[in-house]
Short mmCIF file of C-alpha atoms in Angstrom, two decimals:
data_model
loop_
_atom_site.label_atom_id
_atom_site.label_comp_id
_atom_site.label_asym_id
_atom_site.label_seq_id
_atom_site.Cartn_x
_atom_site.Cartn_y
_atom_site.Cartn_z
CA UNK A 152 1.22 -19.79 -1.21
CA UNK A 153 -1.32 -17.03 -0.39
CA UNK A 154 -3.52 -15.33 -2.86
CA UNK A 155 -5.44 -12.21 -2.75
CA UNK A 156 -8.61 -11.89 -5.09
CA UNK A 157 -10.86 -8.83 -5.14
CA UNK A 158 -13.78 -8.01 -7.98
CA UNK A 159 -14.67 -6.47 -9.87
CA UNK A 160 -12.32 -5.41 -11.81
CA UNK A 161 -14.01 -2.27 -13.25
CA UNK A 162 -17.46 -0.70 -12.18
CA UNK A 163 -19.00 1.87 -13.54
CA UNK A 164 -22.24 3.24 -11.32
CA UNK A 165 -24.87 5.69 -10.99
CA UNK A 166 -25.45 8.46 -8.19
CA UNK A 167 -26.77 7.31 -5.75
CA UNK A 168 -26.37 3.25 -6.00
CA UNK A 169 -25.32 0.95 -3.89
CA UNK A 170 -22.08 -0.51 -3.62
CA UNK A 171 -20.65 -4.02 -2.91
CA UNK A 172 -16.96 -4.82 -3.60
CA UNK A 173 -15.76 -8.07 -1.99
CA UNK A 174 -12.21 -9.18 -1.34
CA UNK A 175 -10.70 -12.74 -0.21
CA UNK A 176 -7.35 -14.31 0.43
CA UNK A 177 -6.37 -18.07 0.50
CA UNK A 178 -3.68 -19.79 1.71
CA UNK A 179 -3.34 -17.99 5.08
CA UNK A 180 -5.79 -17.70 8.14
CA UNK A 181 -6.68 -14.84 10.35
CA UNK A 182 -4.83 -12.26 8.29
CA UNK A 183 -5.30 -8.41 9.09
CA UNK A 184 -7.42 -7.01 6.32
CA UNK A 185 -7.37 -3.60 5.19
CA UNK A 186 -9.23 -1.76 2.61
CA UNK A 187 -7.19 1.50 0.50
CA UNK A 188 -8.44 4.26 -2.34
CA UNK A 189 -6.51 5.47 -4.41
CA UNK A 190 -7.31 9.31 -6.75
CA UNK A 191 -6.05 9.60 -9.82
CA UNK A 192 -2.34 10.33 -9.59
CA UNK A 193 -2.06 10.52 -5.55
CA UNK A 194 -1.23 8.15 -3.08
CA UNK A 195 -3.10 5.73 -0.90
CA UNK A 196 -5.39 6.49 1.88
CA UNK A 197 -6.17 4.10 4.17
CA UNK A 198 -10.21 3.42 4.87
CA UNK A 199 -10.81 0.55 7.29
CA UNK A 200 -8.51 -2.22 8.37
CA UNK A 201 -9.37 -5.88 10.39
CA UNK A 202 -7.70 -7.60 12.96
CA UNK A 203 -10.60 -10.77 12.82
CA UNK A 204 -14.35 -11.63 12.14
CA UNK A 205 -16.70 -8.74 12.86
CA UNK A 206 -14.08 -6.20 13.64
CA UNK A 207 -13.54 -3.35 11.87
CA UNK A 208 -11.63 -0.02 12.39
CA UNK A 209 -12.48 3.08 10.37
CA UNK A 210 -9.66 5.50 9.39
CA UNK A 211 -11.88 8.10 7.65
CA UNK A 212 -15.89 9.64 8.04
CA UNK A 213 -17.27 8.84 4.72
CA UNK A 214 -19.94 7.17 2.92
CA UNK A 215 -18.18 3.84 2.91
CA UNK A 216 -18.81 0.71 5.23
CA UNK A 217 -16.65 -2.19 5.78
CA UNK A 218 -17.58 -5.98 6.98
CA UNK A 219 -15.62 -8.98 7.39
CA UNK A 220 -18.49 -11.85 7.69
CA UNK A 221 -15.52 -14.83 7.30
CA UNK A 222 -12.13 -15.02 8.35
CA UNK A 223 -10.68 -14.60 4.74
CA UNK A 224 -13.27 -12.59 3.24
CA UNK A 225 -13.55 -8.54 3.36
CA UNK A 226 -16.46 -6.29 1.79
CA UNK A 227 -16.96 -2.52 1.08
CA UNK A 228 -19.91 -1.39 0.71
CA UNK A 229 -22.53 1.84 0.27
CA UNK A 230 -26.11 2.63 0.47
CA UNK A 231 -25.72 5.18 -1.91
CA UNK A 232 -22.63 6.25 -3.83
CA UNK A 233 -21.31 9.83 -4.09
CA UNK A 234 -19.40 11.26 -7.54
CA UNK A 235 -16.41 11.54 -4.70
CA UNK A 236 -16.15 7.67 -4.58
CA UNK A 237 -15.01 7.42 -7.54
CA UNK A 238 -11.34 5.85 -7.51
CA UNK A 239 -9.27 2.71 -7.35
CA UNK A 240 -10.15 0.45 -4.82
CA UNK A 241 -7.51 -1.50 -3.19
CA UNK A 242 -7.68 -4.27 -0.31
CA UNK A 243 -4.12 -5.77 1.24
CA UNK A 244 -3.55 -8.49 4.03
CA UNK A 245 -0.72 -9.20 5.98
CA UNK A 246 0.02 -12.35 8.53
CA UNK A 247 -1.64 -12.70 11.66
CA UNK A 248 0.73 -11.00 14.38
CA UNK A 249 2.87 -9.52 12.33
CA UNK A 250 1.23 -5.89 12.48
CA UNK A 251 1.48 -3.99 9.56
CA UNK A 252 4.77 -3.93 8.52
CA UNK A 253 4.25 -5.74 5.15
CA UNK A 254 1.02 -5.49 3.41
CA UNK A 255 0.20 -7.51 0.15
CA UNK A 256 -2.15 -6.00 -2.17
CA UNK A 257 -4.80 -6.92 -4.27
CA UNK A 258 -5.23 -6.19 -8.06
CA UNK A 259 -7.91 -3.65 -7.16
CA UNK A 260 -10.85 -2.50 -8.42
CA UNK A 261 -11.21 0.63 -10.74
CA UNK A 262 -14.61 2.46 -9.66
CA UNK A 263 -16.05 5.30 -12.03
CA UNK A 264 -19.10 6.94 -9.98
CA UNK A 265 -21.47 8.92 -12.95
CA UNK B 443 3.08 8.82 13.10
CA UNK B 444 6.13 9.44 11.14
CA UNK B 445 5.53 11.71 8.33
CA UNK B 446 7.88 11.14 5.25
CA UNK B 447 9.46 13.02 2.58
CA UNK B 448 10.54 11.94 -0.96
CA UNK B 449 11.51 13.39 -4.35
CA UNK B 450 8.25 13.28 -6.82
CA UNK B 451 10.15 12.07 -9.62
CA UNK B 452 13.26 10.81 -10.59
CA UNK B 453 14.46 9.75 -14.30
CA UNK B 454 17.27 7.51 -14.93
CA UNK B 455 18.87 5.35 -17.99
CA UNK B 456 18.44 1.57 -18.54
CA UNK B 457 21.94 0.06 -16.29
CA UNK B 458 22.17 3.26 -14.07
CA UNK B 459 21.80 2.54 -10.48
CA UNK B 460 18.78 4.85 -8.99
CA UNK B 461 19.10 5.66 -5.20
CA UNK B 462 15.75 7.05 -3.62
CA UNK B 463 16.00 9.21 -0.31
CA UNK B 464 13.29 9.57 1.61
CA UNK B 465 12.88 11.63 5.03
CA UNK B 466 11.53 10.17 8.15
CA UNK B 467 12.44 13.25 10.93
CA UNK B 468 10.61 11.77 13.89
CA UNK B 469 10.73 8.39 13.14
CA UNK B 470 9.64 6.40 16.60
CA UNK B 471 11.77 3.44 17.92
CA UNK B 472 9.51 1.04 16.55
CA UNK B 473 9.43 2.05 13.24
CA UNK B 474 10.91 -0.54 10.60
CA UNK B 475 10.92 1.72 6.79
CA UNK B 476 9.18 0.07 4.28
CA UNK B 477 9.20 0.50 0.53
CA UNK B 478 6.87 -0.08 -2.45
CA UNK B 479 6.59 -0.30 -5.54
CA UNK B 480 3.42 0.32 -7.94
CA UNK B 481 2.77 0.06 -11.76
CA UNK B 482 -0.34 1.67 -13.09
CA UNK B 483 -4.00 -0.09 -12.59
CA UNK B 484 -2.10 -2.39 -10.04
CA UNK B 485 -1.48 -2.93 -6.48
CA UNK B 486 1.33 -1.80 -4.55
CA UNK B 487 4.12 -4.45 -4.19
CA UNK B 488 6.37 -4.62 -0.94
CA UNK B 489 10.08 -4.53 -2.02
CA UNK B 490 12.38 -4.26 1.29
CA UNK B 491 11.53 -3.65 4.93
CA UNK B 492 14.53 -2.23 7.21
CA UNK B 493 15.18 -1.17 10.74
CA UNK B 494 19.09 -0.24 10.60
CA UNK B 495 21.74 -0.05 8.46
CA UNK B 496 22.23 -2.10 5.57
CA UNK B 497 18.99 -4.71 3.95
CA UNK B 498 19.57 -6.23 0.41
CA UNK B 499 17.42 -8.85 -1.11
CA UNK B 500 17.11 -9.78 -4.75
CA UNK B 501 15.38 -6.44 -6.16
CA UNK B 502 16.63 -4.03 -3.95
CA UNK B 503 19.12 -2.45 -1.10
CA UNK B 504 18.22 -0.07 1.10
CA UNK B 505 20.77 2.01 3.45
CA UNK B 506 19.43 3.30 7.12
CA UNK B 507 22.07 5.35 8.90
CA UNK B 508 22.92 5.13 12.43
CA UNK B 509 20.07 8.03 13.44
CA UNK B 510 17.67 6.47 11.34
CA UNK B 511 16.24 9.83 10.30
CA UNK B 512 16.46 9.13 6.56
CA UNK B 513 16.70 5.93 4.30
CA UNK B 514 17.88 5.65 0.70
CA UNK B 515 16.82 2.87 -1.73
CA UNK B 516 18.85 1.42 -4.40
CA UNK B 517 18.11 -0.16 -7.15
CA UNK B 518 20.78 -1.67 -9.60
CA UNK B 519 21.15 -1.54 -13.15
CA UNK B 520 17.63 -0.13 -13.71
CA UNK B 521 15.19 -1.48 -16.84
CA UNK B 522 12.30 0.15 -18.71
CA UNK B 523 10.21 -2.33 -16.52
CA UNK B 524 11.12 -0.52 -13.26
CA UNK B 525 9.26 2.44 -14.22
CA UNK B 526 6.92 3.12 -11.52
CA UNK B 527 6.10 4.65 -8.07
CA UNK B 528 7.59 4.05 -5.66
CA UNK B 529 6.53 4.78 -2.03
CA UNK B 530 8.70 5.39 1.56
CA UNK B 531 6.91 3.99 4.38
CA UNK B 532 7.48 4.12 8.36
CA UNK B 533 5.10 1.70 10.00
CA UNK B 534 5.33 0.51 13.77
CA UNK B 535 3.40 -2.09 16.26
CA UNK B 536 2.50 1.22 17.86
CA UNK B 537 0.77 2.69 14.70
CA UNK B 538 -1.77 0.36 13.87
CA UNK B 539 -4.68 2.00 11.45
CA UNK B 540 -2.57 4.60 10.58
CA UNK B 541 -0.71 3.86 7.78
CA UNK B 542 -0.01 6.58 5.07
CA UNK B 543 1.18 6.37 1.67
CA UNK B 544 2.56 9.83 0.59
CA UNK B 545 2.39 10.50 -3.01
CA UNK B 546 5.32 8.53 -4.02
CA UNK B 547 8.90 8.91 -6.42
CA UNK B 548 7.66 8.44 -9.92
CA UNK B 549 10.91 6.74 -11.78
CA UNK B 550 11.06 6.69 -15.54
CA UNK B 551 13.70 4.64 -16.48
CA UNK B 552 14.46 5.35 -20.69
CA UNK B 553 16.50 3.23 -23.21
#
């Protein structure tokens, strides 16, 4: 069966950091990757999504950067983090080919920029 | 891209059955409606994909009519455990990057 893992779970960071949140799934190959935040108390918003190594699509202009280095493995990043980052952090697959009809999620990752 | 439109909350008593409408106007040919479901500090889970009429699988039904402008999900004999949001979806082959999650139904189901 297939298995999404992201970390970590929590992160609390400073103004201004850096930023590296890494997500992999097992049990499946080429999936489409995608990378979500989530505010407090609103819905998702889609920030990057892959269709295979070294290709990524942004959704939205922000201070966030996306790579996929390995088939099953997806990281966000930042040079330098903004109070606005601050959210829940959510990364999803779904099968090769399929599109994006069905997405399976991650637990996420809970990000508190200070 | 198919915008859609759902109550923000909904409360309901443990055994009632809770049907969710949600509003797809311009929903494209290629749409299929999908629905999730999401408990605080945790990932949205997939719960039933449709294109037309009638899908039922162990957790849920949902009900597309013939013009496929709206869908309703149903779920039987709620619990305390299926408080949650719960999000409408329309998704196509045609969409690809542009997925949207709309703020959700909040369901509290109560003893």
């Amino acid at each position: 069966s297939q298995t999404i893992h992201q970390w970590p779970a929590t992160l609390v960071q400073p103004v201004g950091s850096p930023l590296s949140l890494e997500c992999t799934v097992e049990g499946t190959s080429n999936p489409n990757l995608y990378w979500y935040r989530q505010a407090a108390g609103r819905g998702l918003q889609l920030l990057f999504y892959s269709v295979g190594i070294g290709q990524i699509s942004s959704e939205v202009p922000q201070n966030l950067s996306a790579s996929r280095p390995q088939d099953r493995q997806f990281i966000l990043s930042s040079k330098k983090l903004l109070l606005s980052d601050s959210g829940f952090y959510l990364c999803a697959w779904s099968p090769a080919g399929q599109g994006q009809e069905t997405q399976y999620f991650g637990p996420g990752t809970r990000l508190l920029v200070l | 891209l198919a915008k859609t439109t759902q109550p923000i909350s909904m409360d309901s008593y443990e055994g009632q059955e809770v049907n969710i409408t949600c509003s797809h106007n311009n929903i494209a040919t290629n749409d299929y409606i999908t629905w999730y479901q999401q408990f605080p500090s945790q990932g949205p889970r997939f719960i039933i994909q449709g294109y037309k009429t009638k899908v039922t699988n162990e957790v849920a039904s949902l009900f597309i009519p013939a013009d496929r402008k709206s869908s309703t999900l149903s779920l039987p004999r709620v619990s305390l455990s299926d408080t949650a949001v719960y999000y409408c979806l329309v998704v196509g082959t045609d969409s690809w990057g542009k997925l949207q999650f709309g703020a959700g139904t909040q369901v509290v189901v109560t003893p």
